[in-house]
Amino acid sequence: MGKGMRYLLLMALAGMLAGCEADAPGPAKVAEAPLSDVAFLADDAVWREERRQELSQPDGWTSLVGLHWLELKAHYLGSGTGIANGMRLAVGPPKMGMVEQVDGHVFFTPEDGVALTLDGKPLSGRTQLASDHDETPSVVGFDEGKGSLSVIRRGDRFGLRIKHADAPSRLQFKGLEYWPPQPGWRITGKFIAHPPGKTLPIVDIIGTATDAPNPGVVEFVRDGKTYRIEAMGEPDGGLFLVIADRSSGHGSYPAGRFMDTPGPDAQGNVVLDFNRAYNPPCAFTSFATCPLPPPENRLDLAITAGEKTYAHAATAIAP
């Protein structure tokens, strides 16, 4: 992907447009598309292909097969039956090991003789597992690298996220559907900063509220009306937007969509490309914990652009 792929797509689109012009009879000849539109279509096609590849990676969101919350001080793990204090997994060794909660930390002790890895290296003894809130989350691998176990933290709760390359949701992934790309949905908005340190309460799909960094709001105009989207992230980096609109449940995913944008430029401008609004992981699996749009980001506007809802649910692996 990258510049090479963009160049090939640009040339292909330019060729198709030129062919349409050459074949058109008389005065009905199709006007040559502006080069900027061709480049826009090529870039959008590249982004969509990268998005598809990301979702369908062996450890992508479509590979999720389980989410297990730690309710006891210690749980034994495995796909077998009859495990004491057991947490039965859909995949993996019949007996994998034991996970413990100790003073707000999670530890894992592997079962003797089971081939496991920790961050790609052989795992043989008790170890502390870093969660998704740490700088480098730990990953326990099994099934010769096809499966993985990692720790997530939501509020004061810990859970185990299980992925497997042979997940039906991955093997049966049908690809994505979009509204046609439209340059008119690529809108320049204005970033208005909040006071430093402001946060915004974000509730996820399992009901856990988290205070997210909320550096400012992005204002934009559509059809003469001004809309505002509260942003998360850092203004000197990228912004993360969680939105719902009049298309939610009417073409797009009912619980809302995500958008990523570069930070504002020196004049405070932010480019909102709604053609790149995309579904949260919860659209593809029931084992994700997705943030929901805050009330401020529920727009009275039908955004008929970007990714449509995913309508191809796969059969889950039964433990």
GROMACS .gro file of C-alpha atoms in nm:
model
  319
    1MET     CA    1   0.000   0.000   0.000
    2GLY     CA    2   0.112   0.365   0.024
    3LYS     CA    3   0.246   0.581  -0.259
    4GLY     CA    4   0.281   0.294  -0.507
    5MET     CA    5  -0.076   0.180  -0.464
    6ARG     CA    6  -0.205   0.538  -0.478
    7TYR     CA    7  -0.020   0.594  -0.806
    8LEU     CA    8  -0.164   0.277  -0.961
    9LEU     CA    9  -0.517   0.365  -0.854
   10LEU     CA   10  -0.475   0.719  -0.977
   11MET     CA   11  -0.364   0.597  -1.319
   12ALA     CA   12  -0.648   0.343  -1.335
   13LEU     CA   13  -0.910   0.602  -1.249
   14ALA     CA   14  -0.765   0.850  -1.494
   15GLY     CA   15  -0.774   0.583  -1.764
   16MET     CA   16  -1.138   0.498  -1.694
   17LEU     CA   17  -1.237   0.863  -1.707
   18ALA     CA   18  -1.046   0.914  -2.031
   19GLY     CA   19  -1.213   0.606  -2.180
   20CYS     CA   20  -1.557   0.739  -2.090
   21GLU     CA   21  -1.474   1.065  -2.267
   22ALA     CA   22  -1.343   0.896  -2.581
   23ASP     CA   23  -1.642   0.665  -2.617
   24ALA     CA   24  -1.907   0.928  -2.559
   25PRO     CA   25  -2.085   1.037  -2.880
   26GLY     CA   26  -2.105   1.397  -3.008
   27PRO     CA   27  -2.214   1.677  -2.776
   28ALA     CA   28  -2.293   1.436  -2.493
   29LYS     CA   29  -1.918   1.379  -2.437
   30VAL     CA   30  -1.832   1.343  -2.067
   31ALA     CA   31  -1.620   1.630  -1.939
   32GLU     CA   32  -1.278   1.540  -1.808
   33ALA     CA   33  -1.281   1.508  -1.429
   34PRO     CA   34  -1.056   1.747  -1.240
   35LEU     CA   35  -0.729   1.587  -1.137
   36SER     CA   36  -0.812   1.671  -0.774
   37ASP     CA   37  -1.127   1.454  -0.794
   38VAL     CA   38  -0.930   1.166  -0.945
   39ALA     CA   39  -0.673   1.195  -0.666
   40PHE     CA   40  -0.954   1.209  -0.409
   41LEU     CA   41  -1.109   0.888  -0.545
   42ALA     CA   42  -0.772   0.714  -0.554
   43ASP     CA   43  -0.689   0.811  -0.197
   44ASP     CA   44  -1.033   0.701  -0.081
   45ALA     CA   45  -0.991   0.363  -0.254
   46VAL     CA   46  -0.654   0.313  -0.084
   47TRP     CA   47  -0.801   0.403   0.256
   48ARG     CA   48  -1.085   0.153   0.210
   49GLU     CA   49  -0.845  -0.124   0.114
   50GLU     CA   50  -0.623  -0.051   0.415
   51ARG     CA   51  -0.932  -0.056   0.635
   52ARG     CA   52  -1.038  -0.397   0.497
   53GLN     CA   53  -0.692  -0.542   0.547
   54GLU     CA   54  -0.670  -0.411   0.903
   55LEU     CA   55  -1.002  -0.572   1.000
   56SER     CA   56  -0.916  -0.906   0.842
   57GLN     CA   57  -0.567  -0.945   0.992
   58PRO     CA   58  -0.517  -1.269   1.192
   59ASP     CA   59  -0.528  -1.055   1.509
   60GLY     CA   60  -0.772  -0.791   1.380
   61TRP     CA   61  -1.110  -0.710   1.529
   62THR     CA   62  -1.284  -0.986   1.333
   63SER     CA   63  -1.063  -1.244   1.511
   64LEU     CA   64  -1.224  -1.189   1.853
   65VAL     CA   65  -1.375  -1.506   2.002
   66GLY     CA   66  -1.416  -1.419   2.369
   67LEU     CA   67  -1.427  -1.157   2.643
   68HIS     CA   68  -1.413  -1.287   3.000
   69TRP     CA   69  -1.434  -1.064   3.309
   70LEU     CA   70  -1.227  -1.148   3.616
   71GLU     CA   71  -1.481  -1.184   3.896
   72LEU     CA   72  -1.275  -1.389   4.144
   73LYS     CA   73  -0.928  -1.347   4.290
   74ALA     CA   74  -0.810  -1.640   4.076
   75HIS     CA   75  -0.946  -1.822   3.771
   76TYR     CA   76  -0.818  -2.133   3.596
   77LEU     CA   77  -0.832  -2.102   3.218
   78GLY     CA   78  -0.880  -2.351   2.940
   79SER     CA   79  -1.113  -2.486   2.675
   80GLY     CA   80  -1.176  -2.811   2.865
   81THR     CA   81  -1.462  -2.893   3.101
   82GLY     CA   82  -1.462  -2.930   3.477
   83ILE     CA   83  -1.200  -2.664   3.559
   84ALA     CA   84  -1.216  -2.549   3.924
   85ASN     CA   85  -1.301  -2.178   3.949
   86GLY     CA   86  -1.295  -2.216   3.575
   87MET     CA   87  -1.308  -1.967   3.294
   88ARG     CA   88  -1.388  -2.174   2.990
   89LEU     CA   89  -1.243  -2.043   2.665
   90ALA     CA   90  -1.384  -2.110   2.320
   91VAL     CA   91  -1.042  -2.207   2.184
   92GLY     CA   92  -0.698  -2.307   2.302
   93PRO     CA   93  -0.550  -2.583   2.523
   94PRO     CA   94  -0.789  -2.773   2.755
   95LYS     CA   95  -0.584  -2.637   3.047
   96MET     CA   96  -0.394  -2.314   2.983
   97GLY     CA   97  -0.309  -2.185   3.329
   98MET     CA   98  -0.427  -1.960   3.609
   99VAL     CA   99  -0.493  -1.585   3.613
  100GLU     CA  100  -0.493  -1.385   3.939
  101GLN     CA  101  -0.587  -1.035   4.054
  102VAL     CA  102  -0.346  -0.901   4.315
  103ASP     CA  103  -0.365  -0.539   4.439
  104GLY     CA  104  -0.490  -0.403   4.108
  105HIS     CA  105  -0.253  -0.609   3.894
  106VAL     CA  106  -0.307  -0.922   3.686
  107PHE     CA  107  -0.073  -1.222   3.697
  108PHE     CA  108  -0.071  -1.535   3.484
  109THR     CA  109   0.080  -1.877   3.564
  110PRO     CA  110   0.093  -2.119   3.268
  111GLU     CA  111  -0.003  -2.485   3.296
  112ASP     CA  112   0.298  -2.716   3.301
  113GLY     CA  113   0.385  -2.856   2.960
  114VAL     CA  114   0.164  -2.619   2.760
  115ALA     CA  115   0.338  -2.433   2.475
  116LEU     CA  116   0.266  -2.064   2.533
  117THR     CA  117   0.444  -1.741   2.449
  118LEU     CA  118   0.457  -1.398   2.609
  119ASP     CA  119   0.506  -1.119   2.358
  120GLY     CA  120   0.649  -1.370   2.112
  121LYS     CA  121   0.893  -1.540   2.353
  122PRO     CA  122   0.846  -1.877   2.531
  123LEU     CA  123   0.652  -1.847   2.858
  124SER     CA  124   0.731  -2.090   3.138
  125GLY     CA  125   0.664  -1.919   3.472
  126ARG     CA  126   0.438  -1.678   3.658
  127THR     CA  127   0.438  -1.330   3.508
  128GLN     CA  128   0.255  -1.000   3.542
  129LEU     CA  129   0.040  -0.903   3.245
  130ALA     CA  130   0.019  -0.540   3.133
  131SER     CA  131  -0.328  -0.425   3.027
  132ASP     CA  132  -0.446  -0.215   2.734
  133HIS     CA  133  -0.411   0.091   2.961
  134ASP     CA  134  -0.036   0.034   2.991
  135GLU     CA  135   0.218   0.158   2.740
  136THR     CA  136   0.290  -0.193   2.606
  137PRO     CA  137   0.007  -0.444   2.666
  138SER     CA  138   0.110  -0.806   2.718
  139VAL     CA  139   0.004  -1.076   2.471
  140VAL     CA  140  -0.002  -1.446   2.562
  141GLY     CA  141   0.010  -1.660   2.248
  142PHE     CA  142  -0.119  -2.015   2.203
  143ASP     CA  143  -0.211  -2.263   1.927
  144GLU     CA  144   0.124  -2.201   1.754
  145GLY     CA  145   0.055  -1.829   1.731
  146LYS     CA  146  -0.299  -1.851   1.597
  147GLY     CA  147  -0.453  -1.754   1.930
  148SER     CA  148  -0.383  -1.473   2.174
  149LEU     CA  149  -0.490  -1.363   2.520
  150SER     CA  150  -0.461  -1.006   2.646
  151VAL     CA  151  -0.588  -0.803   2.941
  152ILE     CA  152  -0.825  -0.508   2.915
  153ARG     CA  153  -0.923  -0.270   3.194
  154ARG     CA  154  -1.258  -0.093   3.205
  155GLY     CA  155  -1.301   0.124   3.512
  156ASP     CA  156  -1.188  -0.095   3.802
  157ARG     CA  157  -1.263  -0.421   3.619
  158PHE     CA  158  -1.021  -0.645   3.433
  159GLY     CA  159  -1.113  -0.877   3.148
  160LEU     CA  160  -0.941  -1.123   2.918
  161ARG     CA  161  -0.974  -1.063   2.545
  162ILE     CA  162  -0.929  -1.376   2.335
  163LYS     CA  163  -0.850  -1.372   1.963
  164HIS     CA  164  -0.796  -1.654   1.714
  165ALA     CA  165  -0.702  -1.652   1.347
  166ASP     CA  166  -0.965  -1.921   1.278
  167ALA     CA  167  -1.253  -1.719   1.425
  168PRO     CA  168  -1.566  -1.762   1.210
  169SER     CA  169  -1.615  -1.385   1.214
  170ARG     CA  170  -1.276  -1.354   1.042
  171LEU     CA  171  -1.300  -1.651   0.806
  172GLN     CA  172  -1.653  -1.545   0.704
  173PHE     CA  173  -1.574  -1.174   0.678
  174LYS     CA  174  -1.769  -1.039   0.379
  175GLY     CA  175  -1.598  -0.705   0.334
  176LEU     CA  176  -1.739  -0.357   0.384
  177GLU     CA  177  -2.009  -0.146   0.221
  178TYR     CA  178  -1.989   0.230   0.171
  179TRP     CA  179  -2.185   0.518   0.034
  180PRO     CA  180  -2.023   0.641  -0.289
  181PRO     CA  181  -1.724   0.868  -0.215
  182GLN     CA  182  -1.827   1.233  -0.234
  183PRO     CA  183  -1.585   1.527  -0.220
  184GLY     CA  184  -1.870   1.736  -0.078
  185TRP     CA  185  -1.851   1.537   0.246
  186ARG     CA  186  -1.489   1.642   0.295
  187ILE     CA  187  -1.545   1.954   0.502
  188THR     CA  188  -1.303   2.195   0.666
  189GLY     CA  189  -1.408   2.274   1.021
  190LYS     CA  190  -1.272   2.502   1.291
  191PHE     CA  191  -1.112   2.372   1.611
  192ILE     CA  192  -1.210   2.563   1.925
  193ALA     CA  193  -0.988   2.471   2.220
  194HIS     CA  194  -1.120   2.392   2.566
  195PRO     CA  195  -0.928   2.490   2.881
  196PRO     CA  196  -0.627   2.260   2.935
  197GLY     CA  197  -0.706   1.937   3.116
  198LYS     CA  198  -1.077   1.923   3.029
  199THR     CA  199  -1.225   1.576   3.007
  200LEU     CA  200  -1.547   1.435   2.865
  201PRO     CA  201  -1.733   1.139   3.022
  202ILE     CA  202  -1.762   0.862   2.763
  203VAL     CA  203  -1.984   0.560   2.830
  204ASP     CA  204  -1.902   0.234   2.653
  205ILE     CA  205  -2.138  -0.033   2.530
  206ILE     CA  206  -2.112  -0.230   2.858
  207GLY     CA  207  -2.205   0.076   3.064
  208THR     CA  208  -1.862   0.177   3.196
  209ALA     CA  209  -1.795   0.551   3.204
  210THR     CA  210  -1.446   0.689   3.141
  211ASP     CA  211  -1.323   1.047   3.149
  212ALA     CA  212  -1.153   1.098   2.813
  213PRO     CA  213  -0.919   1.389   2.728
  214ASN     CA  214  -1.135   1.651   2.556
  215PRO     CA  215  -0.906   1.919   2.411
  216GLY     CA  216  -1.174   2.102   2.214
  217VAL     CA  217  -1.471   2.104   1.982
  218VAL     CA  218  -1.476   2.105   1.601
  219GLU     CA  219  -1.735   2.329   1.435
  220PHE     CA  220  -1.840   2.279   1.075
  221VAL     CA  221  -2.111   2.406   0.843
  222ARG     CA  222  -2.332   2.188   0.627
  223ASP     CA  223  -2.618   2.328   0.415
  224GLY     CA  224  -2.595   2.658   0.600
  225LYS     CA  225  -2.626   2.508   0.948
  226THR     CA  226  -2.348   2.490   1.207
  227TYR     CA  227  -2.273   2.165   1.387
  228ARG     CA  228  -2.031   2.085   1.671
  229ILE     CA  229  -1.840   1.766   1.752
  230GLU     CA  230  -1.656   1.722   2.081
  231ALA     CA  231  -1.312   1.578   2.010
  232MET     CA  232  -1.093   1.339   2.207
  233GLY     CA  233  -0.717   1.307   2.182
  234GLU     CA  234  -0.452   1.576   2.178
  235PRO     CA  235  -0.464   1.894   1.963
  236ASP     CA  236  -0.095   1.861   1.870
  237GLY     CA  237  -0.162   1.507   1.749
  238GLY     CA  238  -0.463   1.339   1.596
  239LEU     CA  239  -0.823   1.384   1.707
  240PHE     CA  240  -1.068   1.099   1.765
  241LEU     CA  241  -1.440   1.161   1.708
  242VAL     CA  242  -1.729   0.938   1.811
  243ILE     CA  243  -2.050   1.045   1.640
  244ALA     CA  244  -2.411   0.948   1.574
  245ASP     CA  245  -2.634   1.110   1.315
  246ARG     CA  246  -2.963   1.072   1.132
  247SER     CA  247  -2.821   0.782   0.929
  248SER     CA  248  -2.750   0.579   1.248
  249GLY     CA  249  -2.976   0.276   1.222
  250HIS     CA  250  -3.082   0.390   0.875
  251GLY     CA  251  -2.786   0.276   0.670
  252SER     CA  252  -2.501   0.326   0.914
  253TYR     CA  253  -2.428   0.134   1.236
  254PRO     CA  254  -2.702   0.215   1.493
  255ALA     CA  255  -2.463   0.281   1.783
  256GLY     CA  256  -2.261   0.538   1.589
  257ARG     CA  257  -1.932   0.561   1.403
  258PHE     CA  258  -1.573   0.672   1.457
  259MET     CA  259  -1.359   0.925   1.273
  260ASP     CA  260  -0.988   1.005   1.295
  261THR     CA  261  -0.859   1.345   1.187
  262PRO     CA  262  -0.522   1.520   1.194
  263GLY     CA  263  -0.485   1.786   1.459
  264PRO     CA  264  -0.572   2.146   1.370
  265ASP     CA  265  -0.334   2.349   1.156
  266ALA     CA  266  -0.186   2.685   1.258
  267GLN     CA  267  -0.514   2.859   1.171
  268GLY     CA  268  -0.723   2.608   1.370
  269ASN     CA  269  -0.860   2.431   1.062
  270VAL     CA  270  -0.951   2.063   1.083
  271VAL     CA  271  -1.042   1.852   0.780
  272LEU     CA  272  -1.346   1.631   0.848
  273ASP     CA  273  -1.366   1.364   0.581
  274PHE     CA  274  -1.697   1.194   0.651
  275ASN     CA  275  -1.625   0.953   0.366
  276ARG     CA  276  -1.392   0.793   0.620
  277ALA     CA  277  -1.643   0.757   0.902
  278TYR     CA  278  -1.607   0.393   1.006
  279ASN     CA  279  -1.779   0.133   1.221
  280PRO     CA  280  -1.662   0.057   1.575
  281PRO     CA  281  -1.540  -0.296   1.651
  282CYS     CA  282  -1.880  -0.377   1.807
  283ALA     CA  283  -2.028  -0.380   1.456
  284PHE     CA  284  -1.830  -0.698   1.384
  285THR     CA  285  -1.817  -0.881   1.717
  286SER     CA  286  -2.005  -0.900   2.046
  287PHE     CA  287  -1.672  -0.930   2.233
  288ALA     CA  288  -1.568  -0.565   2.203
  289THR     CA  289  -1.631  -0.275   2.443
  290CYS     CA  290  -1.688   0.029   2.222
  291PRO     CA  291  -1.733   0.389   2.334
  292LEU     CA  292  -2.073   0.536   2.255
  293PRO     CA  293  -2.124   0.887   2.117
  294PRO     CA  294  -2.168   1.142   2.395
  295PRO     CA  295  -2.496   1.341   2.381
  296GLU     CA  296  -2.305   1.640   2.240
  297ASN     CA  297  -2.205   1.436   1.934
  298ARG     CA  298  -2.550   1.318   1.829
  299LEU     CA  299  -2.597   1.529   1.519
  300ASP     CA  300  -2.929   1.632   1.367
  301LEU     CA  301  -2.786   1.561   1.024
  302ALA     CA  302  -2.799   1.259   0.792
  303ILE     CA  303  -2.436   1.184   0.708
  304THR     CA  304  -2.484   0.966   0.399
  305ALA     CA  305  -2.115   0.908   0.356
  306GLY     CA  306  -1.857   0.660   0.479
  307GLU     CA  307  -1.899   0.307   0.601
  308LYS     CA  308  -2.242   0.144   0.617
  309THR     CA  309  -2.353  -0.102   0.882
  310TYR     CA  310  -2.206  -0.454   0.861
  311ALA     CA  311  -2.489  -0.699   0.804
  312HIS     CA  312  -2.301  -1.031   0.790
  313ALA     CA  313  -2.291  -1.173   1.142
  314ALA     CA  314  -2.081  -1.488   1.175
  315THR     CA  315  -2.164  -1.786   1.395
  316ALA     CA  316  -1.960  -1.768   1.713
  317ILE     CA  317  -1.730  -2.049   1.829
  318ALA     CA  318  -1.917  -2.236   2.100
  319PRO     CA  319  -1.706  -2.338   2.403
   0.00000   0.00000   0.00000
